[in-house]
XYZ file of C-alpha atoms in Angstrom:
621
model
C -47.508 -52.550 89.812
C -49.620 -54.492 93.223
C -49.551 -56.552 94.656
C -45.371 -57.700 93.990
C -44.471 -61.256 94.722
C -40.698 -62.240 95.389
C -38.687 -65.301 95.676
C -35.534 -65.626 97.191
C -34.324 -69.195 97.226
C -32.249 -69.670 99.738
C -32.129 -68.062 103.543
C -28.619 -68.437 104.484
C -26.779 -64.762 105.179
C -26.557 -63.594 101.945
C -30.691 -64.342 101.204
C -31.577 -62.718 104.451
C -28.841 -59.584 103.265
C -30.881 -58.801 100.735
C -33.908 -59.785 102.237
C -33.258 -57.420 104.550
C -33.119 -54.249 102.353
C -36.335 -54.903 100.505
C -37.744 -54.814 103.918
C -35.594 -51.390 104.442
C -36.871 -50.612 100.964
C -40.350 -51.761 100.362
C -42.689 -48.664 101.487
C -45.561 -50.646 99.568
C -47.703 -52.809 101.977
C -48.567 -55.443 98.672
C -45.121 -56.526 98.889
C -44.701 -60.609 100.117
C -41.489 -62.179 99.622
C -41.471 -66.128 100.014
C -37.693 -67.321 101.213
C -36.913 -71.036 100.726
C -34.623 -73.098 102.602
C -34.536 -76.538 104.309
C -32.196 -75.045 107.008
C -33.204 -72.339 109.712
C -33.598 -68.961 108.165
C -30.408 -66.729 108.583
C -27.225 -69.056 109.121
C -28.815 -71.423 106.385
C -26.698 -74.930 105.922
C -23.059 -73.459 106.178
C -23.604 -71.540 109.136
C -26.415 -73.602 110.860
C -25.953 -74.655 114.240
C -25.502 -78.378 114.083
C -21.198 -78.095 113.664
C -18.750 -79.953 116.112
C -18.244 -76.203 118.806
C -14.392 -76.736 117.743
C -15.300 -75.608 114.211
C -14.393 -71.258 114.771
C -15.238 -68.722 112.138
C -11.795 -67.098 110.859
C -12.407 -62.762 111.081
C -12.847 -61.529 114.705
C -16.440 -60.714 116.416
C -16.184 -57.401 116.580
C -15.030 -57.690 112.291
C -18.400 -59.209 111.360
C -21.612 -57.602 111.006
C -25.101 -58.120 109.179
C -26.182 -54.329 109.506
C -25.507 -51.085 107.348
C -23.969 -48.103 109.004
C -23.725 -44.547 108.675
C -20.016 -45.068 106.178
C -22.536 -47.266 103.980
C -23.078 -45.297 101.025
C -26.663 -47.039 99.997
C -29.366 -45.479 98.508
C -32.056 -47.434 100.655
C -32.117 -47.206 104.737
C -29.344 -47.416 106.889
C -30.733 -49.833 109.726
C -27.908 -50.673 112.330
C -27.443 -52.443 114.254
C -24.767 -54.887 116.574
C -21.646 -56.469 115.386
C -21.338 -60.139 116.559
C -19.406 -58.732 119.504
C -21.910 -56.638 120.551
C -24.321 -58.448 120.723
C -22.998 -61.924 122.218
C -22.139 -59.472 124.994
C -25.741 -58.025 125.005
C -26.982 -61.643 125.572
C -24.649 -63.372 127.333
C -26.105 -64.434 130.367
C -28.918 -66.001 127.860
C -26.614 -67.481 125.734
C -24.365 -68.901 128.483
C -27.283 -71.458 129.806
C -26.424 -73.073 126.953
C -24.050 -75.517 127.990
C -22.393 -75.726 124.471
C -21.662 -71.952 124.919
C -20.634 -71.855 128.490
C -17.090 -72.220 127.815
C -16.367 -70.197 124.914
C -18.768 -67.250 126.491
C -16.422 -67.692 129.986
C -13.131 -66.479 128.050
C -15.127 -64.341 124.886
C -14.239 -60.669 123.834
C -14.549 -58.957 121.243
C -10.967 -59.391 119.605
C -12.343 -63.659 119.902
C -12.936 -66.133 116.890
C -16.271 -67.469 117.790
C -17.559 -70.938 116.741
C -19.720 -71.153 114.015
C -22.396 -72.157 116.579
C -22.371 -68.839 118.435
C -22.328 -66.946 114.810
C -25.007 -69.584 113.701
C -27.621 -67.904 116.958
C -26.358 -64.259 115.667
C -27.634 -65.101 112.010
C -30.642 -66.412 113.552
C -31.452 -63.228 115.607
C -30.471 -61.387 112.606
C -33.386 -62.648 110.227
C -35.839 -62.373 112.888
C -35.073 -58.738 113.985
C -34.967 -57.887 109.965
C -38.437 -59.591 109.833
C -39.408 -58.394 112.973
C -41.929 -55.237 111.427
C -42.666 -56.990 108.701
C -43.752 -60.618 109.712
C -46.569 -60.579 108.066
C -45.059 -59.801 103.966
C -42.636 -62.613 104.988
C -42.932 -66.681 104.697
C -40.142 -68.777 105.462
C -40.609 -72.412 103.605
C -38.691 -75.260 105.197
C -38.044 -77.243 101.973
C -35.876 -77.636 99.029
C -36.534 -76.429 95.307
C -36.517 -78.218 92.190
C -37.575 -76.483 89.417
C -38.696 -73.101 88.442
C -40.757 -72.473 85.662
C -43.377 -70.055 83.916
C -43.008 -67.607 80.824
C -44.816 -64.785 83.072
C -45.649 -65.760 86.773
C -42.803 -68.462 87.950
C -43.712 -71.419 89.259
C -41.274 -72.543 91.801
C -41.423 -76.218 92.762
C -40.752 -77.961 96.343
C -39.586 -81.528 96.692
C -42.534 -81.930 99.610
C -44.790 -81.059 95.913
C -45.813 -77.686 96.900
C -45.995 -74.625 94.183
C -45.193 -71.212 95.412
C -46.058 -68.227 92.445
C -43.812 -65.234 92.391
C -43.731 -62.643 89.882
C -39.260 -62.420 90.801
C -36.843 -64.745 92.257
C -33.450 -64.784 93.401
C -30.804 -67.295 93.539
C -29.063 -66.995 96.585
C -27.734 -71.239 97.962
C -24.819 -69.749 99.114
C -22.224 -72.921 98.721
C -23.971 -75.752 96.865
C -22.303 -79.418 96.652
C -21.017 -80.370 93.458
C -20.860 -83.857 92.018
C -17.603 -85.917 91.575
C -15.303 -84.742 88.572
C -13.839 -87.001 86.768
C -10.954 -86.711 88.613
C -12.573 -87.394 91.595
C -14.704 -89.819 90.513
C -11.721 -91.835 89.831
C -9.884 -91.914 92.894
C -13.177 -92.876 94.787
C -12.869 -95.524 91.847
C -9.062 -96.578 92.967
C -9.773 -96.360 96.321
C -12.753 -98.988 96.146
C -10.699 -101.477 94.028
C -7.472 -101.539 96.806
C -9.636 -101.104 99.383
C -8.544 -97.511 100.471
C -10.107 -94.511 102.249
C -10.868 -91.512 99.582
C -12.620 -88.209 101.178
C -13.320 -85.591 98.264
C -13.570 -81.787 98.527
C -16.662 -81.026 100.726
C -17.870 -78.346 103.268
C -16.085 -79.657 106.899
C -19.014 -80.213 109.190
C -20.855 -82.035 106.738
C -17.938 -85.044 106.190
C -17.034 -87.726 108.894
C -14.155 -87.508 110.155
C -14.308 -91.187 111.424
C -13.617 -93.224 108.737
C -9.732 -91.408 108.507
C -7.911 -93.945 110.528
C -5.898 -93.179 113.816
C -2.135 -94.052 113.990
C -1.337 -94.230 110.195
C -0.268 -91.915 108.040
C -2.821 -90.761 105.454
C -1.954 -87.719 102.775
C -3.466 -84.330 102.905
C -4.106 -82.043 99.720
C -4.789 -78.385 100.593
C -3.403 -75.714 103.779
C -6.196 -73.512 103.274
C -8.919 -73.374 105.499
C -10.747 -76.539 104.790
C -7.320 -78.309 106.166
C -7.398 -76.485 109.909
C -10.750 -77.746 110.317
C -9.150 -81.675 109.370
C -6.639 -80.987 112.035
C -8.962 -79.746 114.366
C -11.220 -83.005 113.958
C -8.364 -85.063 113.168
C -6.166 -84.434 116.144
C -8.339 -81.817 119.336
C -11.284 -84.204 118.340
C -9.671 -87.170 118.872
C -8.472 -86.325 122.045
C -5.227 -84.891 122.099
C -4.598 -81.630 124.334
C -2.680 -78.300 124.227
C -1.119 -76.851 127.047
C 2.047 -74.451 126.979
C 4.713 -74.695 128.500
C 7.245 -72.489 131.207
C 8.112 -70.497 128.488
C 4.825 -69.873 126.950
C 5.164 -72.153 123.586
C 2.024 -74.147 122.783
C 2.721 -78.079 123.218
C 0.314 -81.289 122.332
C 0.292 -83.714 123.894
C -1.068 -86.525 121.559
C -4.493 -89.331 122.223
C -2.996 -91.566 120.375
C -6.050 -91.421 117.659
C -4.394 -89.417 115.733
C -3.416 -90.120 112.247
C -0.314 -88.808 111.422
C -0.926 -85.989 108.911
C 1.131 -85.526 105.552
C 0.058 -82.576 104.421
C 0.713 -80.144 101.168
C -0.574 -77.628 98.273
C 0.767 -75.640 95.496
C 1.712 -73.214 97.663
C 3.145 -75.263 99.893
C 2.605 -73.050 102.698
C -0.677 -72.399 105.435
C -2.707 -69.227 104.794
C -1.230 -66.479 106.724
C -2.402 -65.978 110.577
C -4.952 -63.306 110.867
C -3.275 -59.724 112.345
C -3.816 -59.399 115.482
C -2.848 -55.341 116.077
C -5.398 -52.919 114.697
C -5.980 -53.035 111.388
C -7.750 -49.674 111.210
C -5.283 -47.608 112.227
C -2.862 -48.350 109.674
C -5.525 -47.909 107.018
C -4.203 -45.175 104.939
C -6.280 -43.088 102.970
C -7.834 -45.091 100.020
C -8.160 -45.389 97.117
C -5.065 -43.600 96.230
C -5.170 -44.684 91.863
C -7.062 -47.993 91.784
C -11.200 -46.164 91.091
C -13.307 -47.123 88.588
C -12.891 -43.776 87.392
C -9.064 -44.438 86.582
C -10.017 -46.322 84.001
C -11.120 -44.185 80.613
C -13.872 -45.531 78.470
C -16.290 -48.291 77.914
C -14.812 -51.251 76.544
C -13.207 -54.723 77.967
C -9.960 -54.141 80.159
C -7.319 -56.692 80.854
C -6.507 -57.270 84.008
C -2.724 -58.437 83.167
C -2.276 -55.520 80.943
C -4.828 -52.466 83.081
C -5.960 -53.316 85.988
C -3.468 -55.429 87.650
C -0.930 -52.957 87.033
C -2.911 -50.284 88.358
C -3.681 -52.253 91.454
C -0.482 -53.649 92.266
C 0.793 -49.677 92.325
C -2.368 -48.935 94.463
C -0.928 -52.015 97.453
C 2.378 -51.075 97.170
C 1.630 -47.040 97.613
C -0.324 -48.482 100.957
C 2.567 -50.419 102.267
C 4.795 -47.405 101.626
C 2.313 -44.960 103.198
C 2.439 -47.524 106.027
C 6.042 -47.537 106.512
C 7.222 -43.847 106.262
C 4.235 -42.694 108.640
C 4.668 -45.740 110.893
C 8.266 -46.502 110.682
C 10.423 -43.186 109.155
C 13.569 -44.664 111.028
C 13.585 -47.394 108.635
C 13.400 -44.617 105.447
C 15.755 -42.012 104.303
C 13.594 -38.680 102.533
C 10.560 -37.198 103.447
C 7.167 -39.109 102.359
C 6.392 -35.891 100.213
C 9.212 -36.801 98.198
C 9.011 -39.823 97.533
C 5.327 -40.039 96.793
C 5.178 -36.949 94.417
C 8.045 -39.178 92.675
C 6.178 -42.543 93.222
C 2.889 -40.876 91.652
C 4.207 -39.972 88.474
C 6.689 -43.571 87.453
C 4.780 -46.911 85.865
C 4.542 -50.098 88.284
C 7.011 -52.716 87.433
C 9.519 -49.873 85.530
C 12.994 -49.519 86.522
C 13.166 -46.122 87.980
C 10.769 -47.492 90.496
C 12.627 -49.742 91.658
C 15.387 -47.070 91.293
C 13.216 -45.249 93.590
C 12.382 -47.383 96.285
C 16.090 -48.628 96.806
C 16.785 -45.734 97.660
C 14.313 -44.295 100.111
C 14.094 -47.711 102.187
C 17.173 -49.265 102.736
C 16.434 -52.173 104.273
C 15.483 -54.758 102.167
C 12.434 -56.493 104.221
C 10.475 -52.980 104.041
C 10.694 -53.405 100.240
C 6.898 -54.851 98.807
C 7.862 -58.029 96.395
C 3.583 -58.995 95.736
C 5.162 -61.959 93.661
C 7.059 -63.205 96.737
C 4.074 -62.646 99.406
C 1.626 -64.845 96.183
C 4.839 -67.906 96.085
C 6.931 -67.645 99.772
C 8.844 -70.856 98.516
C 9.401 -70.020 94.359
C 12.690 -71.194 93.627
C 13.760 -73.138 96.931
C 14.806 -77.020 97.259
C 15.209 -79.482 99.620
C 17.245 -82.589 100.328
C 14.013 -84.420 102.202
C 10.396 -84.387 104.370
C 13.183 -84.106 107.226
C 14.371 -80.372 105.470
C 10.769 -79.388 104.570
C 9.325 -80.094 107.531
C 12.506 -77.465 109.481
C 11.698 -74.997 106.830
C 7.599 -74.961 107.202
C 8.211 -74.513 110.930
C 10.368 -71.838 110.539
C 8.023 -69.800 108.143
C 5.248 -70.797 110.776
C 6.896 -69.016 113.824
C 7.872 -66.361 111.464
C 4.507 -65.782 110.463
C 2.776 -65.915 113.862
C 6.119 -62.875 115.044
C 5.233 -60.866 112.357
C 1.338 -60.620 112.395
C 0.972 -59.846 116.081
C 3.911 -57.408 115.968
C 3.064 -53.240 114.548
C 7.262 -53.338 113.476
C 5.577 -54.552 110.267
C 2.595 -53.027 110.599
C 2.712 -52.378 106.395
C 1.227 -56.128 106.329
C -2.123 -54.752 107.772
C -1.637 -51.761 105.595
C -1.685 -54.139 102.169
C -4.438 -55.748 103.920
C -6.467 -52.830 103.102
C -5.011 -52.502 100.001
C -6.460 -55.352 99.198
C -9.881 -54.715 100.141
C -10.013 -51.875 98.964
C -9.140 -53.362 95.312
C -11.372 -55.893 95.713
C -14.441 -52.829 96.165
C -12.786 -51.086 93.463
C -13.070 -54.526 91.174
C -16.879 -55.269 91.928
C -17.350 -50.980 90.478
C -15.905 -52.867 86.940
C -17.446 -55.729 87.313
C -21.133 -53.791 87.717
C -20.090 -51.432 84.932
C -19.597 -54.701 82.373
C -15.500 -53.226 82.087
C -14.719 -57.092 82.453
C -14.891 -59.868 80.371
C -16.296 -63.040 81.204
C -13.124 -64.908 80.935
C -11.155 -62.871 82.616
C -13.394 -63.060 85.904
C -13.371 -66.744 86.045
C -9.644 -66.955 85.227
C -8.236 -63.591 86.879
C -10.844 -62.710 89.489
C -12.337 -65.646 91.082
C -9.599 -67.472 90.081
C -5.718 -65.849 91.289
C -6.782 -62.755 92.749
C -9.453 -64.814 95.353
C -6.233 -67.060 95.594
C -4.062 -64.138 96.498
C -6.465 -62.546 98.633
C -7.619 -65.533 100.239
C -3.837 -66.384 101.564
C -2.581 -63.654 101.998
C -5.871 -61.912 104.145
C -8.077 -64.552 104.691
C -6.901 -66.737 106.969
C -6.982 -68.490 110.266
C -6.795 -67.578 114.067
C -3.264 -66.986 115.014
C -3.664 -69.745 117.920
C -4.919 -72.364 115.076
C -0.973 -71.690 113.661
C 0.220 -72.257 116.812
C -1.584 -75.311 116.859
C -0.632 -76.738 113.682
C 3.000 -75.933 114.294
C 2.410 -77.733 118.224
C 0.936 -80.889 115.709
C 4.648 -80.283 113.509
C 6.602 -80.703 116.316
C 4.950 -83.464 118.443
C 4.867 -85.496 115.280
C 1.585 -85.222 114.437
C 2.102 -82.878 111.152
C 4.380 -83.527 108.286
C 4.987 -80.786 105.620
C 5.343 -81.735 102.263
C 6.273 -78.867 99.884
C 4.812 -76.876 97.580
C 3.728 -78.029 94.001
C 2.562 -81.403 95.750
C 0.926 -83.720 93.249
C -1.135 -85.710 95.099
C -2.193 -89.260 92.562
C -3.456 -92.895 92.721
C -0.358 -95.058 92.807
C -1.149 -98.025 90.507
C 1.675 -100.216 90.918
C 1.352 -99.993 94.847
C -2.062 -99.819 95.170
C -1.878 -97.044 97.566
C -1.986 -92.896 97.311
C 1.107 -91.436 96.260
C 2.408 -87.344 97.353
C 4.892 -86.408 95.596
C 7.159 -82.638 95.118
C 9.029 -81.090 92.619
C 10.788 -79.241 95.533
C 12.413 -82.124 97.049
C 13.204 -86.306 95.882
C 11.185 -87.887 98.649
C 7.708 -89.335 97.930
C 4.860 -90.986 100.555
C 2.760 -93.370 100.205
C -0.622 -93.976 102.117
C -3.848 -95.609 101.686
C -5.483 -92.436 102.879
C -6.289 -89.427 100.709
C -8.028 -85.887 102.246
C -9.189 -83.120 99.529
C -9.101 -80.649 102.069
C -10.688 -77.925 99.910
C -14.195 -76.974 98.889
C -15.927 -78.021 95.954
C -15.262 -76.647 92.876
C -17.945 -74.553 91.623
C -19.591 -76.104 88.843
C -23.737 -75.267 87.934
C -23.616 -78.014 85.052
C -22.561 -80.756 88.011
C -24.301 -78.871 90.721
C -25.290 -81.455 93.702
C -28.331 -78.387 93.694
C -30.938 -80.647 91.590
C -31.970 -77.139 90.288
C -29.483 -75.256 89.187
C -28.459 -78.982 86.841
C -32.689 -78.781 86.184
C -32.006 -75.166 84.882
C -28.922 -75.894 82.864
C -29.865 -78.704 81.079
C -32.900 -76.672 79.523
C -30.272 -74.210 78.321
C -32.261 -71.531 80.815
C -28.621 -71.281 83.029
C -25.481 -71.322 81.458
C -21.695 -71.208 83.477
C -19.026 -68.790 83.159
C -15.666 -70.976 82.861
C -12.152 -70.040 82.394
C -10.962 -73.896 81.248
C -11.926 -77.268 81.301
C -10.560 -77.872 85.254
C -11.544 -73.970 86.725
C -14.521 -73.387 88.411
C -17.805 -72.883 86.428
C -20.462 -70.589 87.463
C -23.642 -68.868 87.131
C -23.291 -66.129 84.597
C -25.330 -63.316 85.200
C -25.318 -59.468 83.743
C -23.905 -56.030 85.336
C -27.657 -56.287 87.316
C -27.358 -59.843 88.169
C -30.052 -61.056 85.870
C -29.693 -64.662 84.680
C -28.204 -65.535 81.442
C -29.755 -68.409 79.824
C -27.542 -70.703 77.120
C -27.601 -67.871 74.152
C -26.910 -65.074 76.448
C -30.324 -63.561 76.690
C -31.200 -61.796 80.039
C -34.694 -63.453 81.504
C -36.017 -60.196 83.170
C -37.314 -61.707 86.085
C -34.416 -64.198 87.329
C -31.683 -63.211 89.219
C -28.544 -64.522 91.469
C -26.161 -64.056 94.066
C -23.908 -64.731 96.208
C -20.369 -67.148 95.666
C -21.464 -69.171 92.727
C -22.280 -66.739 90.662
C -19.352 -65.552 88.398
C -18.005 -62.033 89.817
C -19.674 -61.775 93.202
C -16.477 -63.347 95.199
C -16.222 -59.515 96.116
C -19.344 -59.123 98.002
C -19.779 -62.449 99.157
C -17.689 -62.213 102.354
C -19.108 -61.344 105.622
C -18.534 -57.352 105.668
C -16.362 -55.601 108.418
C -18.472 -53.294 110.590
C -17.571 -49.441 109.174
C -15.792 -50.087 105.629
C -18.726 -49.603 102.978
C -18.855 -53.075 102.494
C -19.695 -54.443 99.130
C -21.917 -56.796 100.757
C -24.609 -54.226 101.516
C -24.357 -52.136 98.314
C -24.430 -54.930 96.564
C -27.750 -56.544 98.272
C -29.299 -52.977 98.351
C -28.811 -51.902 94.629
C -30.491 -55.266 94.736
C -33.517 -54.278 96.044
C -33.886 -51.258 93.971
C -33.971 -53.559 91.868
C -35.951 -55.574 92.291
C -38.484 -52.693 93.456
C -38.335 -50.936 90.366
C -40.552 -49.486 87.864
C -38.940 -50.994 85.189
C -39.129 -54.565 86.868
C -42.840 -54.243 87.289
C -42.899 -52.909 83.559
C -41.216 -56.525 83.154
C -43.846 -58.196 85.142
C -46.778 -56.599 83.489
C -45.402 -56.871 79.918
C -44.818 -60.833 80.819
C -48.026 -61.484 82.301
C -49.455 -60.073 79.440
C -48.139 -62.249 76.353
C -48.356 -65.161 78.210
C -52.412 -63.824 78.864
C -52.428 -63.687 74.590
């Protein structure tokens, strides 16, 4: 049917990625696409240019791309282009005219962790490239969508009062805010009633670090990437400086304007530093066991009973494959003998443990997934001083390990986790994972484990954290920390189950992203659709993330579980989409591209055209 009009709500990386695939596939000149976002297209809100220059990406520039390549298994045309690193190097002279980027570019290499400002420029350029030959078919609207109505043709209402008509709508808002939860409202009210400061979850660039007082203790809940951003904004951005001593160790000189940060979390340790040696060289031939076709039948799978044991065996196989290949002096016997026996054994069996004990003499060379997930399990401490000493040693060891090919099986495990995520994505598309398990096991535990192990900060950030700890600016609270409002003292309180010390402070920062909630979204459009029952959410528990429910084709489900044939949703706030929401790595057949391409194929299909025609006829009657 012609003409066809598609509206994409959200012009950040994901919405722009779908746009590029649509334009690559759409041979009909009568396909028109509206792109709607209050922020500049390409970067969108999260990656907008107006952010502090000290906030970095957590991937090296050479590992970030927005372009398909010859490894990408897509049916649509492959349109190759530069990685972030290649683009920066090709445009260094022009970019260097900007005083804000000049210092960064002077030190820039493909292995650099680019500022978010630099990534914003790349994303904006990608949008321009994607639309350059099809500008007549793409209309960008700088505005916010507040409602979508219509049984047939969709009417999209913007905050300026204008209305856009479209046949199909794709929601791609990325990471909206959430309205405060009951706990967060209680902490806000407690702070207001006691003259305290509470900073709730949010995107660091949107928050105001100036509300945090200098030279007094504060509590920071969380040790993930949001904590790293806060660490930068409350230390280096306030005038403190880092320098190396004669031994090469990083030393922090305080400005006197920093607070004393007491930081902790459930794990009690920061995310692992990014691996700084060649990950690709350590990649085993994957997948081995964990493929979508390995699970026969069509029924639902249990994550803990069916999926995770096979995925665990895959990860362990990658670990040992690299150990035998790169460090045979630390093994007994041959890889062929080990692998043939390993193949036949079930994960978690005593026989498999005996096999590993026979072929891998050194305990440090054996993989322990439970210990990888919770490094401090079972440890207790006399108090905060011992916790901080333990964490300093832990960070020092992590920095050494992540830069040393002696432990190159860590890189193999990283690759195996990426492979596992790809297979999980395929199982999601095939409808093999129940909605409750998506929320609890995939979006919950697996994503948390993957982020902790494989999506941590640049090594320099952990060096800086160690320097801040040694300078007395940061102290660690340990694992299983509780942050509460203490009515008896009128302060915030932090305590850990691993030691007897408690800390009181007048300031508490929840250093984490907002928990996804459609019913309590900061996006008025999502709340409106939810209130009318035209969109529903998948939630595991009362406190867990609640994401948009879609079918295997990314079509939105209403409150009755009925598919809307002309409305789609993609991105990190969509149930089951976490696996395909990160920036794609080049030459890895990234799920980001495969999902975008399959969605573009769907939107341009004869089946959807028939749905549009049928809906229009029904409305006319």
